[in-house]
C-alpha atoms as an extended CHARMM CRD file, in Angstrom:
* protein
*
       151  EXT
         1         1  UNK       CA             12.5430000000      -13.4630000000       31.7340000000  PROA      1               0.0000000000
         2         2  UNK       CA             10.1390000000      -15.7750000000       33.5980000000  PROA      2               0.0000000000
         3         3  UNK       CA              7.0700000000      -17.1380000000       32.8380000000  PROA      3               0.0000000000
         4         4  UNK       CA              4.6770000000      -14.6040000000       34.7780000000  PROA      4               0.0000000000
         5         5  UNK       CA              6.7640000000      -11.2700000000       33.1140000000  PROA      5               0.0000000000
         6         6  UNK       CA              6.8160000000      -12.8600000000       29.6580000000  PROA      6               0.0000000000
         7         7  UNK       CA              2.6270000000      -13.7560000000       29.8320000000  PROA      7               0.0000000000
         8         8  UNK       CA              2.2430000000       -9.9540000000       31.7800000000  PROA      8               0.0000000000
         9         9  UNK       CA              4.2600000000       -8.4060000000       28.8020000000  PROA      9               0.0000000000
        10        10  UNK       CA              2.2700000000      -10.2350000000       26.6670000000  PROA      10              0.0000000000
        11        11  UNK       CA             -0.8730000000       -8.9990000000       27.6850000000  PROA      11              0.0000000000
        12        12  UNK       CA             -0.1580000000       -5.4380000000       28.5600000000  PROA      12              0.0000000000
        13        13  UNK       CA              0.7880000000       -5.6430000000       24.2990000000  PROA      13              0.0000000000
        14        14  UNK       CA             -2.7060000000       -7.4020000000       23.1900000000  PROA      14              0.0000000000
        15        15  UNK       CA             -3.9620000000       -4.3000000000       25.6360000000  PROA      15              0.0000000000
        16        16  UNK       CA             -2.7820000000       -2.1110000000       23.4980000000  PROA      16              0.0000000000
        17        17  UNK       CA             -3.9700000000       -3.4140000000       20.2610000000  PROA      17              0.0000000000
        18        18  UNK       CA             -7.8580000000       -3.4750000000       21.6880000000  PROA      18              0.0000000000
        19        19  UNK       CA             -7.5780000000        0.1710000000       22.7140000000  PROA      19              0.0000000000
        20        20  UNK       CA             -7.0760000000        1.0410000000       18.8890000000  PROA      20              0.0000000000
        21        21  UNK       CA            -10.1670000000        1.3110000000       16.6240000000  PROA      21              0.0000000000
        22        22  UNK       CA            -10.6090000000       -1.0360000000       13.7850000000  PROA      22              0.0000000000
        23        23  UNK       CA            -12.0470000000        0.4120000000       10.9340000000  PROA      23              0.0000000000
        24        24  UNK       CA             -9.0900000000        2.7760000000       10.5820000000  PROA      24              0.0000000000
        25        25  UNK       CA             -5.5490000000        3.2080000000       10.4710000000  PROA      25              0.0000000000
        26        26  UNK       CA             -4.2960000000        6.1790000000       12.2050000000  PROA      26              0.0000000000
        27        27  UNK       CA             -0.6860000000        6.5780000000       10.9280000000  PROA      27              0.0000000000
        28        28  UNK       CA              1.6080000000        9.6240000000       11.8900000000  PROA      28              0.0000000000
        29        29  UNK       CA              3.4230000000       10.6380000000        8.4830000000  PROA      29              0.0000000000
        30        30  UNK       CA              6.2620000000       13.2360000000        8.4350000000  PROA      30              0.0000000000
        31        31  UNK       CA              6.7650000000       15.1610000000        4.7370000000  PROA      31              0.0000000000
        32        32  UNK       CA              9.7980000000       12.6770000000        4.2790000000  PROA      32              0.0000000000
        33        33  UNK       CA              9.2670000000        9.0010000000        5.1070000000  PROA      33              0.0000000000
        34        34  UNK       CA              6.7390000000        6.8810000000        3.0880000000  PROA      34              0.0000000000
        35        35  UNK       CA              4.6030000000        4.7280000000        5.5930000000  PROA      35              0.0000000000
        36        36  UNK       CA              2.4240000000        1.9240000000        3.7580000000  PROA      36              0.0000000000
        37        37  UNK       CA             -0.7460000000        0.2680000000        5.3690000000  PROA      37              0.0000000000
        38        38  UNK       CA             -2.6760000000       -2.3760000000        3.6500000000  PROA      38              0.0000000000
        39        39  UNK       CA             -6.1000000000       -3.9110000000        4.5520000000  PROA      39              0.0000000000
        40        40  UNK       CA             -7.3080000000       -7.6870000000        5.2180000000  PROA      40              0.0000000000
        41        41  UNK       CA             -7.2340000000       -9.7220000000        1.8950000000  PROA      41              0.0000000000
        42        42  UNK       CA             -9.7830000000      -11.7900000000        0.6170000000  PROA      42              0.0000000000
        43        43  UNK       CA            -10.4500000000      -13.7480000000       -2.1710000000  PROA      43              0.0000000000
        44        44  UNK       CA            -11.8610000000      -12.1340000000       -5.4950000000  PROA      44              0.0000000000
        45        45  UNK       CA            -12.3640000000      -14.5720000000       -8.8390000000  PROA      45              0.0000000000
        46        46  UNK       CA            -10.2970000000      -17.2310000000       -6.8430000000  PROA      46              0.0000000000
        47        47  UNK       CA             -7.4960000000      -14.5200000000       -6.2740000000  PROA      47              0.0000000000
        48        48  UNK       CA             -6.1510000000      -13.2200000000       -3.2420000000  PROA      48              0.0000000000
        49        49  UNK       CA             -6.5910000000       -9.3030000000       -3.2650000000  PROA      49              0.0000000000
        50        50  UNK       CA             -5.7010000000       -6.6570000000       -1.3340000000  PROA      50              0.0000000000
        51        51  UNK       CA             -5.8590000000       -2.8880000000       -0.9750000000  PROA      51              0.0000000000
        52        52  UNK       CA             -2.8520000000       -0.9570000000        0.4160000000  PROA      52              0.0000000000
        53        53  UNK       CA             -2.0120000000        2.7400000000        0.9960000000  PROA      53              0.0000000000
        54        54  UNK       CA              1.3380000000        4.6510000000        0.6870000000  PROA      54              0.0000000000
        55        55  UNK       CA              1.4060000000        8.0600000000        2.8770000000  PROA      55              0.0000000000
        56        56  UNK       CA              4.0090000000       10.3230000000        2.5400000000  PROA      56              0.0000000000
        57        57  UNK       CA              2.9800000000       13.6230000000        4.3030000000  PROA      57              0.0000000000
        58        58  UNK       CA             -0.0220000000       14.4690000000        3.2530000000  PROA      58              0.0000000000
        59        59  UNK       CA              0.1670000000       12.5840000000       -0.1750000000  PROA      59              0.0000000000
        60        60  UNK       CA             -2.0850000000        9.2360000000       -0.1380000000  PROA      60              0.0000000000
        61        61  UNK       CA             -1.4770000000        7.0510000000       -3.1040000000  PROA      61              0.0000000000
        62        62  UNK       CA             -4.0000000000        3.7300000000       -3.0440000000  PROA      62              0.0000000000
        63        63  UNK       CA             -3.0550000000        0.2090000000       -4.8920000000  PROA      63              0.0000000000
        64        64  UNK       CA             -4.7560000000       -2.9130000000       -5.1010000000  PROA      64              0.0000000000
        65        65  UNK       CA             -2.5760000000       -6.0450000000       -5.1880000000  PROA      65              0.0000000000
        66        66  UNK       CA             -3.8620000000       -9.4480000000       -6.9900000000  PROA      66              0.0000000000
        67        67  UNK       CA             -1.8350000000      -12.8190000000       -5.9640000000  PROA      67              0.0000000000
        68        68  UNK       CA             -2.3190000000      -16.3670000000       -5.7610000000  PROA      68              0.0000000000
        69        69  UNK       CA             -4.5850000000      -17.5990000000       -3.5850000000  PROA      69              0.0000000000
        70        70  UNK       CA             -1.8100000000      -20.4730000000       -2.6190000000  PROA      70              0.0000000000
        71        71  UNK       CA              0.7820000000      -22.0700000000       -4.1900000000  PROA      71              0.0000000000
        72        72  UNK       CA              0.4780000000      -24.3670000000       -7.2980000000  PROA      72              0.0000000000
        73        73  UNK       CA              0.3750000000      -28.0110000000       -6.6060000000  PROA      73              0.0000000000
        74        74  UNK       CA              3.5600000000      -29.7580000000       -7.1560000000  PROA      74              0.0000000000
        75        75  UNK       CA              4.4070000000      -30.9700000000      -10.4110000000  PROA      75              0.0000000000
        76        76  UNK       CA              1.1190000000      -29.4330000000      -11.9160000000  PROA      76              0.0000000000
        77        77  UNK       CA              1.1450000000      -26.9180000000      -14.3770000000  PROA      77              0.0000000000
        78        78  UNK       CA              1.3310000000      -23.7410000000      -14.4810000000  PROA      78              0.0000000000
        79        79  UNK       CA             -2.0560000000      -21.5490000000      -13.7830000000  PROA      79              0.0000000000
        80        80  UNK       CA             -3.4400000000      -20.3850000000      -16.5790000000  PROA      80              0.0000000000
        81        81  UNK       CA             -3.4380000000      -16.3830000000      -17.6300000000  PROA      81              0.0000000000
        82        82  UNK       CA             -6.5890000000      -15.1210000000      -16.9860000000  PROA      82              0.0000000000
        83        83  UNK       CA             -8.3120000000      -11.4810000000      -18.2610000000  PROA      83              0.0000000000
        84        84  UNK       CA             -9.0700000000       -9.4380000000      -15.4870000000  PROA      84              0.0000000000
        85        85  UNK       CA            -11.6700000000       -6.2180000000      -15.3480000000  PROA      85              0.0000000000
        86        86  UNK       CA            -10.1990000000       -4.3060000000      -11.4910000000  PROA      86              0.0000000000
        87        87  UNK       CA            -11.9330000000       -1.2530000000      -10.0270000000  PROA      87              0.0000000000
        88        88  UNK       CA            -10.2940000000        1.1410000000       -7.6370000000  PROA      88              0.0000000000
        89        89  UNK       CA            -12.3400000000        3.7470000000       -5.8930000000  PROA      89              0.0000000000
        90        90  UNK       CA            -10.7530000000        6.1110000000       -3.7100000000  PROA      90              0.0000000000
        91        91  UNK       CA            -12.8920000000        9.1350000000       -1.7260000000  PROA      91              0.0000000000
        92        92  UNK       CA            -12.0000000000       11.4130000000        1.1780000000  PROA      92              0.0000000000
        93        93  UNK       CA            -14.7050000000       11.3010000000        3.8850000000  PROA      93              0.0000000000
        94        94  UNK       CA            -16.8330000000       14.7560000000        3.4070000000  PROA      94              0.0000000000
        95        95  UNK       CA            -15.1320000000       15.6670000000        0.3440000000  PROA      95              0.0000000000
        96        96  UNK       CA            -16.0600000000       15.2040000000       -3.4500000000  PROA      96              0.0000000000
        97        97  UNK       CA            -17.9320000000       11.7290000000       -4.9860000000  PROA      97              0.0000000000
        98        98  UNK       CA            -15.2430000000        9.0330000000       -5.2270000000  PROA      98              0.0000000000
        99        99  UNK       CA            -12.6380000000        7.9440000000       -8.2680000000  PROA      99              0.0000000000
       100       100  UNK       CA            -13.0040000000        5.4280000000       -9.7730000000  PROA      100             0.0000000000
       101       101  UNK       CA            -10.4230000000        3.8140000000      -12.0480000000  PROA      101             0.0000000000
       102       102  UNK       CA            -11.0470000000        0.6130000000      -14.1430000000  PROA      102             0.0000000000
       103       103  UNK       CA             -8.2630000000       -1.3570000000      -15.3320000000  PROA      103             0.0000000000
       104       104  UNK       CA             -8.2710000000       -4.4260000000      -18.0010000000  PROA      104             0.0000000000
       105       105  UNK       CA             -5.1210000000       -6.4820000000      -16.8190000000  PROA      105             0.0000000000
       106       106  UNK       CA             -3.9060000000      -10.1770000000      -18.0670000000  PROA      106             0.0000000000
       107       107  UNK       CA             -2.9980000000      -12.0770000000      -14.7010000000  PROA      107             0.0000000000
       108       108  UNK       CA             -0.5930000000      -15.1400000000      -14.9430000000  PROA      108             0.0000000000
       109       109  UNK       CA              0.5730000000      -16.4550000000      -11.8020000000  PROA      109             0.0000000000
       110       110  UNK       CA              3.0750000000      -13.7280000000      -10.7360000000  PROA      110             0.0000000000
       111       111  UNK       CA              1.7270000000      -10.9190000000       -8.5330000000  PROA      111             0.0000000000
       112       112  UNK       CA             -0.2430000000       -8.1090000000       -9.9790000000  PROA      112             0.0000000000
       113       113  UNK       CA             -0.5580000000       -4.2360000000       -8.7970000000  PROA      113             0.0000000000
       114       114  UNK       CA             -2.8790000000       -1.8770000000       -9.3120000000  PROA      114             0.0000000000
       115       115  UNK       CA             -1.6450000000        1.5680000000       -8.8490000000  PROA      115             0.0000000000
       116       116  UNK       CA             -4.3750000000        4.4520000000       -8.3980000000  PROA      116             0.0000000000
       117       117  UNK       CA             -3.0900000000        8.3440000000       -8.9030000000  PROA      117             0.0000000000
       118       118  UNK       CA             -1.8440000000       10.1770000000       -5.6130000000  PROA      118             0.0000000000
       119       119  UNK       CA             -3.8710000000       12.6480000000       -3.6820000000  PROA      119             0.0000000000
       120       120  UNK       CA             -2.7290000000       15.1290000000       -1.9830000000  PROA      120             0.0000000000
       121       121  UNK       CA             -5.6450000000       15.9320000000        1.3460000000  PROA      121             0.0000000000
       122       122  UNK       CA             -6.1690000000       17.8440000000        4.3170000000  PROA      122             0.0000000000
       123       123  UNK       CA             -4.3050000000       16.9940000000        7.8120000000  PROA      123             0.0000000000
       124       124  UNK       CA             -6.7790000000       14.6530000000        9.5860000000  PROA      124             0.0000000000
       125       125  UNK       CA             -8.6010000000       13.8770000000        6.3870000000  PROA      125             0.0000000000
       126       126  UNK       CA             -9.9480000000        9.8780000000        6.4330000000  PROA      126             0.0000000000
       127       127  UNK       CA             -9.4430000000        8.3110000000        2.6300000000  PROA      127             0.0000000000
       128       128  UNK       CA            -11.1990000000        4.9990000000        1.9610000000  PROA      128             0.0000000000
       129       129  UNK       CA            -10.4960000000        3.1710000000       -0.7380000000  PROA      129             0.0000000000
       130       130  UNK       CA            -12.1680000000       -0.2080000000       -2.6850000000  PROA      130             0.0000000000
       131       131  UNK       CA            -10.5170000000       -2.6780000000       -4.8660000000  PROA      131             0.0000000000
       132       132  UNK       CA            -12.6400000000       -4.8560000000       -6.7210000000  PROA      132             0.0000000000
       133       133  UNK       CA            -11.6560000000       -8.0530000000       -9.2110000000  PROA      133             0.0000000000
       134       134  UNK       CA            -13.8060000000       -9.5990000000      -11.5690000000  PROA      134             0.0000000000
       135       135  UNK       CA            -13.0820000000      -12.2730000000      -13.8760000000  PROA      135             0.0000000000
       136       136  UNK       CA            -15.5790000000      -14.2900000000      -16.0330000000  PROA      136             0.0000000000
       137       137  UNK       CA            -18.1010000000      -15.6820000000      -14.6700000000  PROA      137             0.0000000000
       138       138  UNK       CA            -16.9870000000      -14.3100000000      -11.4990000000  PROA      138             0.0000000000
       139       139  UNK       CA            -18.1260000000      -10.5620000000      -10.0340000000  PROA      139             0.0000000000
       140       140  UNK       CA            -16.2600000000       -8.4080000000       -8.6360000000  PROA      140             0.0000000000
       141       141  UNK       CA            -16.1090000000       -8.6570000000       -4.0960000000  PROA      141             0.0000000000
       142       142  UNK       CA            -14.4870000000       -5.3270000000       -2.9800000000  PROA      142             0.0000000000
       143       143  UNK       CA            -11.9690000000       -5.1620000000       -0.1200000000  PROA      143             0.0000000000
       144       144  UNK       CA            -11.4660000000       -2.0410000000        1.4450000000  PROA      144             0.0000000000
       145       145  UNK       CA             -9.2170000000       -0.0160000000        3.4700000000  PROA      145             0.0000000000
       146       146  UNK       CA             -9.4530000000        3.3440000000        4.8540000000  PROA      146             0.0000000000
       147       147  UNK       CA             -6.8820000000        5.6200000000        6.5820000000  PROA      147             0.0000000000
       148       148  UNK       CA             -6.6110000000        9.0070000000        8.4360000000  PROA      148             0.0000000000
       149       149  UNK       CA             -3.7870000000       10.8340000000        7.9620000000  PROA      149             0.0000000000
       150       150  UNK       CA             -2.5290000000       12.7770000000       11.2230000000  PROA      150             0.0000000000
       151       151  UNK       CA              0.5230000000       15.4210000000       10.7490000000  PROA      151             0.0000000000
């Protein structure tokens, strides 16, 4: 492929990216495969965090993942455990008040999930979801993720 087809190609696929909205993923789901969707991470009590959804139909199950912020430094030792307080909210837009779920977990330096329960919701239902870490002396910055679920 030359040059000019590869950089058209190229930009005919950013195209497509702009054209879809950001605040939500739209995901098609059949009542057999699984599709999983996670939000931006960012950095909670000097962790990385994340919040991710698993869609199987019209089942949404929410999790919050807490990681490393970047590898140890070579030769140092290992981080140390550390007590952490999470919060998971989960809410359908128009429904009921959210869920919330708070969780008292020991962190050490392997990766650390936070399952919430799984909700079954209406076709074309948006469910938004926060994931908060908080560790002493440090509060709690939520990420968030939100999905609509088409069938």
């Amino acid at each position: 492929m030359n040059r000019i087809a590869l950089l058209a190609a190229s930009a005919a696929g950013l195209a497509v990216y702009a054209i879809a909205p950001a605040h939500a993923a739209v995901l098609p789901t059949d009542a057999t495969e699984t599709v999983t969707s996670c939000g931006n991470s960012r950095l909670q009590a000097g962790l990385a965090t994340r919040v991710c959804a698993e869609i199987t139909g019209t089942t949404v199950e929410f999790y919050g993942r807490v990681g490393l912020a970047g590898p140890p430094s070579p030769g140092g030792p290992a981080p140390a455990p550390r007590e952490l307080l999470t919060t998971l909210s989960v809410e359908v837009a128009g429904a009921a008040a959210p869920r919330t779920q708070f969780t008292s977990a020991l962190f050490t330096a392997s990766n650390l999930e936070v399952r919430g329960t799984a909700d079954t919701v209406p076709c074309g239902s948006t469910v938004r979801a926060t994931f908060g870490v908080a560790s002493y002396p440090y509060a709690a910055n939520p990420v968030v993720h939100e999905v609509t679920v088409t069938c």
